[in-house]
Amino acid sequence: MTTETTEARVLDAIRERRDLVNAAIDEELPVQRPERLYEASRYILEAGGKRLRPTVTTLAAEAVAGVDPMSVDFREFDAHSGDPVDVMRAAVSIEVIQSFTLIHDDIMDEDDLRRGVPAVHEQYDVSTAILAGDTLYSKAFEIMSETGADPADGLEAMRLLASTCTEICEGQALDVAFESRDDILPEEYLEMVELKTAVLYGAAASTAAVLLGAGDEVSDALYQYGIDSGRAFQIQDDVLDLTVPSEDLGKQRGSDLVEGKETLITLHARREGVDVDGLVDAETPAEVTEDEVDEAVAVLEEAGSIEYARETAEELTARSKEHLQVLPESDSRALLEDLADYLITRGY
Amino acid sequence: MTTETTEARVLDAIRERRDLVNAAIDEELPVQRPERLYEASRYILEAGGKRLRPTVTTLAAEAVAGVDPMSVDFREFDAHSGDPVDVMRAAVSIEVIQSFTLIHDDIMDEDDLRRGVPAVHEQYDVSTAILAGDTLYSKAFEIMSETGADPADGLEAMRLLASTCTEICEGQALDVAFESRDDILPEEYLEMVELKTAVLYGAAASTAAVLLGAGDEVSDALYQYGIDSGRAFQIQDDVLDLTVPSEDLGKQRGSDLVEGKETLITLHARREGVDVDGLVDAETPAEVTEDEVDEAVAVLEEAGSIEYARETAEELTARSKEHLQVLPESDSRALLEDLADYLITRGY
């Protein structure tokens, strides 16, 4: 199978699941009284998003069950015990948590654009954004509580969701703390990324196994798959911030650099003696020019920093796929492997 | 039994439980890495608080089990099924949720003082306060997930906690929306209070029954006990804001009035033709004088508005106690009744 075909297959899988997930979000998170609160809560969810985490959850369910992709209704998915489990609710719950973190992070990071539209605190106001995030937070737990799984499995999924949210908060706290430090080690950066981004991929993958009663070996393996591919995903995000045209990114290319955000790329460059803080003069993404970003990228490429990040992402992706060997061989497992590749080959 | 003795008995019950709850908070929510995040998360919890909701939870557990107050270890409480349940974890979880809502509400309401100390967003900053609240939110679910209850009961307790948090967000959204309206009906105000304040009392009381497997009739009755006494609690809070010296309140007396916050008192006064908006000239709590508050209170007393609020609270309290008739007669049940009385007779 050629790379092109593989990517097309993954993109198809993402698109068909995205449509199902969007329909399920409408069902699980209807606009109700007070309307303005629920409109604000749904605003970023409606602005787009590829639904990558729900894709991981639904694919993981199929790979655990060893069934063909899209062959079983996610709303009534057969568990090993025989009781149907609403895997779609779990997928929606994870996406709702992701959306809550975006809304609160954008307030903290003073990011005014998200998915090409104003952030919630810009479109509404800071109070509404805080409350919209808080509402999504509890709705995610409500939705996860009603999958119909065996109660012990359902409770474990809730516990996992809660500890994952705690870790995401810890990761965001580290990220904020790093802004005032200039001595961050690559290991510290990777730990932050694991907490802030990768654990939700870990939860997205392993929740399916937990709810289906697949046992600790399988759920642990899927968790590790999510952790490694999630870390690779974030490193790729850092690469894309420098290499993808602003109109495709939905925000100014080079924003991380302008805002002084450390990434694996800048940490490598510092080690190679690059004056990272002097790479761009602009102080806000609105001020920076494409030429200025081009010059900065050239310096980082010369130092081998972008290549270093790409290689690290590739190593993590290879490792993530190895964890899947515990699952029975199937088209669904193969698609889960291809998805890991897609996370670091995607253009945006 | 005289009223004085009853109140002394309730105060004793609150104090001895408060000490246990504080020790349990230290155990369940230790300061760990990243330290600043956990310090900020614990800051308001450490600033004080009577732990009324954990008192409700632990007393409800005793009343459900029909055992004497303080006769059973809350960490290993016997459920009807015989398995020990960590009722204290449930009590801590509810208090942690309460603390999260205080931190986020103070940002939204721009309240700079809480329990006599600077609010978290003042002591730290807004980003840290958002994240501290988010951390408490997930920790509460983590703590609630580990009570050792029968999984079906544990899952139901988690679902109840989640739907309660959603309702609290809805209540806060209504509260914020009311600020820009001058045509709020008393029924609308009471609905807002039910969502913003009473549902957490409902959850505090009924969670004990849920975890102990006491059945729907008992858990529903305890939920209604919490709803009615929680509404009465909030109305009493509104009364206290006008009648208790600032040093006991931990903030300026009359703050609600200065900030234009509607309460059952102001809504009644408007109906009686009082020019509520003209009661005080000061625009911030820092500017208002005690004399100005005294004069405003005199007008509200003359209109019968404070008495109206007191009577409403008394009616709700009487109703809350009736719900407890479903429980076996015991000293614990009597104490739960006395606690409802205390919520509206307390001085601050």
PDB file of N, CA, C and O in Angstrom, chain B residues 1-37:
ATOM      1  N   MET B   1     -35.964  20.519  74.972  1.00  0.00           N
ATOM      2  CA  MET B   1     -34.643  21.097  74.700  1.00  0.00           C
ATOM      3  C   MET B   1     -34.782  22.569  74.306  1.00  0.00           C
ATOM      4  O   MET B   1     -35.586  22.914  73.449  1.00  0.00           O
ATOM      5  N   THR B   2     -34.036  23.452  74.935  1.00  0.00           N
ATOM      6  CA  THR B   2     -34.165  24.879  74.613  1.00  0.00           C
ATOM      7  C   THR B   2     -33.421  25.170  73.314  1.00  0.00           C
ATOM      8  O   THR B   2     -32.584  24.397  72.874  1.00  0.00           O
ATOM      9  N   THR B   3     -33.772  26.308  72.704  1.00  0.00           N
ATOM     10  CA  THR B   3     -33.131  26.708  71.452  1.00  0.00           C
ATOM     11  C   THR B   3     -31.629  26.844  71.639  1.00  0.00           C
ATOM     12  O   THR B   3     -30.840  26.435  70.804  1.00  0.00           O
ATOM     13  N   GLU B   4     -31.240  27.422  72.779  1.00  0.00           N
ATOM     14  CA  GLU B   4     -29.816  27.627  73.032  1.00  0.00           C
ATOM     15  C   GLU B   4     -29.074  26.290  73.033  1.00  0.00           C
ATOM     16  O   GLU B   4     -28.029  26.141  72.417  1.00  0.00           O
ATOM     17  N   THR B   5     -29.629  25.319  73.681  1.00  0.00           N
ATOM     18  CA  THR B   5     -28.998  24.009  73.749  1.00  0.00           C
ATOM     19  C   THR B   5     -28.920  23.373  72.367  1.00  0.00           C
ATOM     20  O   THR B   5     -27.914  22.772  72.005  1.00  0.00           O
ATOM     21  N   THR B   6     -30.006  23.499  71.588  1.00  0.00           N
ATOM     22  CA  THR B   6     -30.018  22.952  70.239  1.00  0.00           C
ATOM     23  C   THR B   6     -28.899  23.556  69.410  1.00  0.00           C
ATOM     24  O   THR B   6     -28.133  22.841  68.758  1.00  0.00           O
ATOM     25  N   GLU B   7     -28.798  24.896  69.475  1.00  0.00           N
ATOM     26  CA  GLU B   7     -27.763  25.548  68.675  1.00  0.00           C
ATOM     27  C   GLU B   7     -26.371  25.116  69.127  1.00  0.00           C
ATOM     28  O   GLU B   7     -25.491  24.867  68.295  1.00  0.00           O
ATOM     29  N   ALA B   8     -26.191  24.988  70.430  1.00  0.00           N
ATOM     30  CA  ALA B   8     -24.888  24.552  70.945  1.00  0.00           C
ATOM     31  C   ALA B   8     -24.561  23.147  70.443  1.00  0.00           C
ATOM     32  O   ALA B   8     -23.422  22.849  70.070  1.00  0.00           O
ATOM     33  N   ARG B   9     -25.583  22.307  70.414  1.00  0.00           N
ATOM     34  CA  ARG B   9     -25.392  20.930  69.942  1.00  0.00           C
ATOM     35  C   ARG B   9     -24.995  20.907  68.451  1.00  0.00           C
ATOM     36  O   ARG B   9     -24.099  20.169  68.045  1.00  0.00           O
ATOM     37  N   VAL B  10     -25.657  21.738  67.656  1.00  0.00           N
ATOM     38  CA  VAL B  10     -25.331  21.808  66.230  1.00  0.00           C
ATOM     39  C   VAL B  10     -23.922  22.349  66.031  1.00  0.00           C
ATOM     40  O   VAL B  10     -23.147  21.821  65.220  1.00  0.00           O
ATOM     41  N   LEU B  11     -23.599  23.411  66.797  1.00  0.00           N
ATOM     42  CA  LEU B  11     -22.272  23.996  66.642  1.00  0.00           C
ATOM     43  C   LEU B  11     -21.190  22.986  67.005  1.00  0.00           C
ATOM     44  O   LEU B  11     -20.146  22.910  66.348  1.00  0.00           O
ATOM     45  N   ASP B  12     -21.446  22.204  68.047  1.00  0.00           N
ATOM     46  CA  ASP B  12     -20.490  21.148  68.421  1.00  0.00           C
ATOM     47  C   ASP B  12     -20.323  20.140  67.278  1.00  0.00           C
ATOM     48  O   ASP B  12     -19.206  19.741  66.941  1.00  0.00           O
ATOM     49  N   ALA B  13     -21.457  19.741  66.695  1.00  0.00           N
ATOM     50  CA  ALA B  13     -21.416  18.754  65.597  1.00  0.00           C
ATOM     51  C   ALA B  13     -20.632  19.311  64.421  1.00  0.00           C
ATOM     52  O   ALA B  13     -19.824  18.606  63.802  1.00  0.00           O
ATOM     53  N   ILE B  14     -20.868  20.597  64.101  1.00  0.00           N
ATOM     54  CA  ILE B  14     -20.151  21.217  62.982  1.00  0.00           C
ATOM     55  C   ILE B  14     -18.655  21.247  63.277  1.00  0.00           C
ATOM     56  O   ILE B  14     -17.837  20.889  62.428  1.00  0.00           O
ATOM     57  N   ARG B  15     -18.302  21.654  64.508  1.00  0.00           N
ATOM     58  CA  ARG B  15     -16.875  21.802  64.850  1.00  0.00           C
ATOM     59  C   ARG B  15     -16.136  20.473  64.812  1.00  0.00           C
ATOM     60  O   ARG B  15     -15.049  20.373  64.255  1.00  0.00           O
ATOM     61  N   GLU B  16     -16.736  19.440  65.414  1.00  0.00           N
ATOM     62  CA  GLU B  16     -15.994  18.171  65.459  1.00  0.00           C
ATOM     63  C   GLU B  16     -15.866  17.553  64.064  1.00  0.00           C
ATOM     64  O   GLU B  16     -14.841  16.954  63.737  1.00  0.00           O
ATOM     65  N   ARG B  17     -16.884  17.742  63.227  1.00  0.00           N
ATOM     66  CA  ARG B  17     -16.785  17.243  61.845  1.00  0.00           C
ATOM     67  C   ARG B  17     -15.811  18.087  61.025  1.00  0.00           C
ATOM     68  O   ARG B  17     -15.079  17.576  60.185  1.00  0.00           O
ATOM     69  N   ARG B  18     -15.816  19.394  61.285  1.00  0.00           N
ATOM     70  CA  ARG B  18     -14.913  20.283  60.544  1.00  0.00           C
ATOM     71  C   ARG B  18     -13.462  19.848  60.710  1.00  0.00           C
ATOM     72  O   ARG B  18     -12.687  19.815  59.752  1.00  0.00           O
ATOM     73  N   ASP B  19     -13.109  19.497  61.934  1.00  0.00           N
ATOM     74  CA  ASP B  19     -11.716  19.074  62.178  1.00  0.00           C
ATOM     75  C   ASP B  19     -11.379  17.801  61.405  1.00  0.00           C
ATOM     76  O   ASP B  19     -10.297  17.671  60.836  1.00  0.00           O
ATOM     77  N   LEU B  20     -12.315  16.856  61.383  1.00  0.00           N
ATOM     78  CA  LEU B  20     -12.090  15.628  60.614  1.00  0.00           C
ATOM     79  C   LEU B  20     -12.004  15.919  59.122  1.00  0.00           C
ATOM     80  O   LEU B  20     -11.172  15.358  58.406  1.00  0.00           O
ATOM     81  N   VAL B  21     -12.887  16.797  58.646  1.00  0.00           N
ATOM     82  CA  VAL B  21     -12.916  17.142  57.222  1.00  0.00           C
ATOM     83  C   VAL B  21     -11.612  17.834  56.829  1.00  0.00           C
ATOM     84  O   VAL B  21     -11.023  17.524  55.782  1.00  0.00           O
ATOM     85  N   ASN B  22     -11.151  18.752  57.673  1.00  0.00           N
ATOM     86  CA  ASN B  22      -9.900  19.449  57.345  1.00  0.00           C
ATOM     87  C   ASN B  22      -8.725  18.477  57.258  1.00  0.00           C
ATOM     88  O   ASN B  22      -7.870  18.605  56.379  1.00  0.00           O
ATOM     89  N   ALA B  23      -8.689  17.515  58.179  1.00  0.00           N
ATOM     90  CA  ALA B  23      -7.621  16.502  58.119  1.00  0.00           C
ATOM     91  C   ALA B  23      -7.739  15.678  56.831  1.00  0.00           C
ATOM     92  O   ALA B  23      -6.733  15.360  56.187  1.00  0.00           O
ATOM     93  N   ALA B  24      -8.973  15.363  56.455  1.00  0.00           N
ATOM     94  CA  ALA B  24      -9.183  14.565  55.235  1.00  0.00           C
ATOM     95  C   ALA B  24      -8.823  15.365  53.984  1.00  0.00           C
ATOM     96  O   ALA B  24      -8.295  14.808  53.016  1.00  0.00           O
ATOM     97  N   ILE B  25      -9.092  16.670  53.994  1.00  0.00           N
ATOM     98  CA  ILE B  25      -8.705  17.506  52.846  1.00  0.00           C
ATOM     99  C   ILE B  25      -7.187  17.462  52.673  1.00  0.00           C
ATOM    100  O   ILE B  25      -6.679  17.336  51.559  1.00  0.00           O
ATOM    101  N   ASP B  26      -6.467  17.552  53.793  1.00  0.00           N
ATOM    102  CA  ASP B  26      -4.996  17.469  53.726  1.00  0.00           C
ATOM    103  C   ASP B  26      -4.546  16.151  53.099  1.00  0.00           C
ATOM    104  O   ASP B  26      -3.572  16.103  52.350  1.00  0.00           O
ATOM    105  N   GLU B  27      -5.257  15.073  53.432  1.00  0.00           N
ATOM    106  CA  GLU B  27      -4.876  13.763  52.905  1.00  0.00           C
ATOM    107  C   GLU B  27      -5.252  13.595  51.426  1.00  0.00           C
ATOM    108  O   GLU B  27      -4.489  13.023  50.650  1.00  0.00           O
ATOM    109  N   GLU B  28      -6.440  14.081  51.066  1.00  0.00           N
ATOM    110  CA  GLU B  28      -6.955  13.843  49.711  1.00  0.00           C
ATOM    111  C   GLU B  28      -6.435  14.855  48.690  1.00  0.00           C
ATOM    112  O   GLU B  28      -6.498  14.614  47.491  1.00  0.00           O
ATOM    113  N   LEU B  29      -5.960  15.999  49.191  1.00  0.00           N
ATOM    114  CA  LEU B  29      -5.547  17.064  48.278  1.00  0.00           C
ATOM    115  C   LEU B  29      -4.185  17.610  48.714  1.00  0.00           C
ATOM    116  O   LEU B  29      -4.051  18.787  49.051  1.00  0.00           O
ATOM    117  N   PRO B  30      -3.160  16.737  48.713  1.00  0.00           N
ATOM    118  CA  PRO B  30      -1.846  17.193  49.180  1.00  0.00           C
ATOM    119  C   PRO B  30      -1.226  18.179  48.184  1.00  0.00           C
ATOM    120  O   PRO B  30      -1.559  18.151  46.998  1.00  0.00           O
ATOM    121  N   VAL B  31      -0.341  19.044  48.695  1.00  0.00           N
ATOM    122  CA  VAL B  31       0.408  19.918  47.800  1.00  0.00           C
ATOM    123  C   VAL B  31       1.471  19.061  47.120  1.00  0.00           C
ATOM    124  O   VAL B  31       2.280  18.423  47.766  1.00  0.00           O
ATOM    125  N   GLN B  32       1.422  18.990  45.814  1.00  0.00           N
ATOM    126  CA  GLN B  32       2.396  18.206  45.055  1.00  0.00           C
ATOM    127  C   GLN B  32       2.830  19.029  43.853  1.00  0.00           C
ATOM    128  O   GLN B  32       2.368  20.148  43.651  1.00  0.00           O
ATOM    129  N   ARG B  33       3.704  18.509  43.047  1.00  0.00           N
ATOM    130  CA  ARG B  33       4.188  19.208  41.874  1.00  0.00           C
ATOM    131  C   ARG B  33       3.090  19.353  40.829  1.00  0.00           C
ATOM    132  O   ARG B  33       2.381  18.368  40.607  1.00  0.00           O
ATOM    133  N   PRO B  34       2.841  20.453  40.153  1.00  0.00           N
ATOM    134  CA  PRO B  34       3.502  21.747  40.377  1.00  0.00           C
ATOM    135  C   PRO B  34       2.947  22.463  41.624  1.00  0.00           C
ATOM    136  O   PRO B  34       1.748  22.731  41.688  1.00  0.00           O
ATOM    137  N   GLU B  35       3.838  22.723  42.580  1.00  0.00           N
ATOM    138  CA  GLU B  35       3.434  23.194  43.905  1.00  0.00           C
ATOM    139  C   GLU B  35       2.552  24.451  43.873  1.00  0.00           C
ATOM    140  O   GLU B  35       1.584  24.566  44.622  1.00  0.00           O
ATOM    141  N   ARG B  36       2.918  25.406  43.011  1.00  0.00           N
ATOM    142  CA  ARG B  36       2.172  26.668  43.005  1.00  0.00           C
ATOM    143  C   ARG B  36       0.703  26.426  42.648  1.00  0.00           C
ATOM    144  O   ARG B  36      -0.198  27.062  43.206  1.00  0.00           O
ATOM    145  N   LEU B  37       0.466  25.494  41.735  1.00  0.00           N
ATOM    146  CA  LEU B  37      -0.907  25.174  41.339  1.00  0.00           C
ATOM    147  C   LEU B  37      -1.692  24.607  42.517  1.00  0.00           C
ATOM    148  O   LEU B  37      -2.829  25.017  42.783  1.00  0.00           O
TER     149      LEU B  37
END
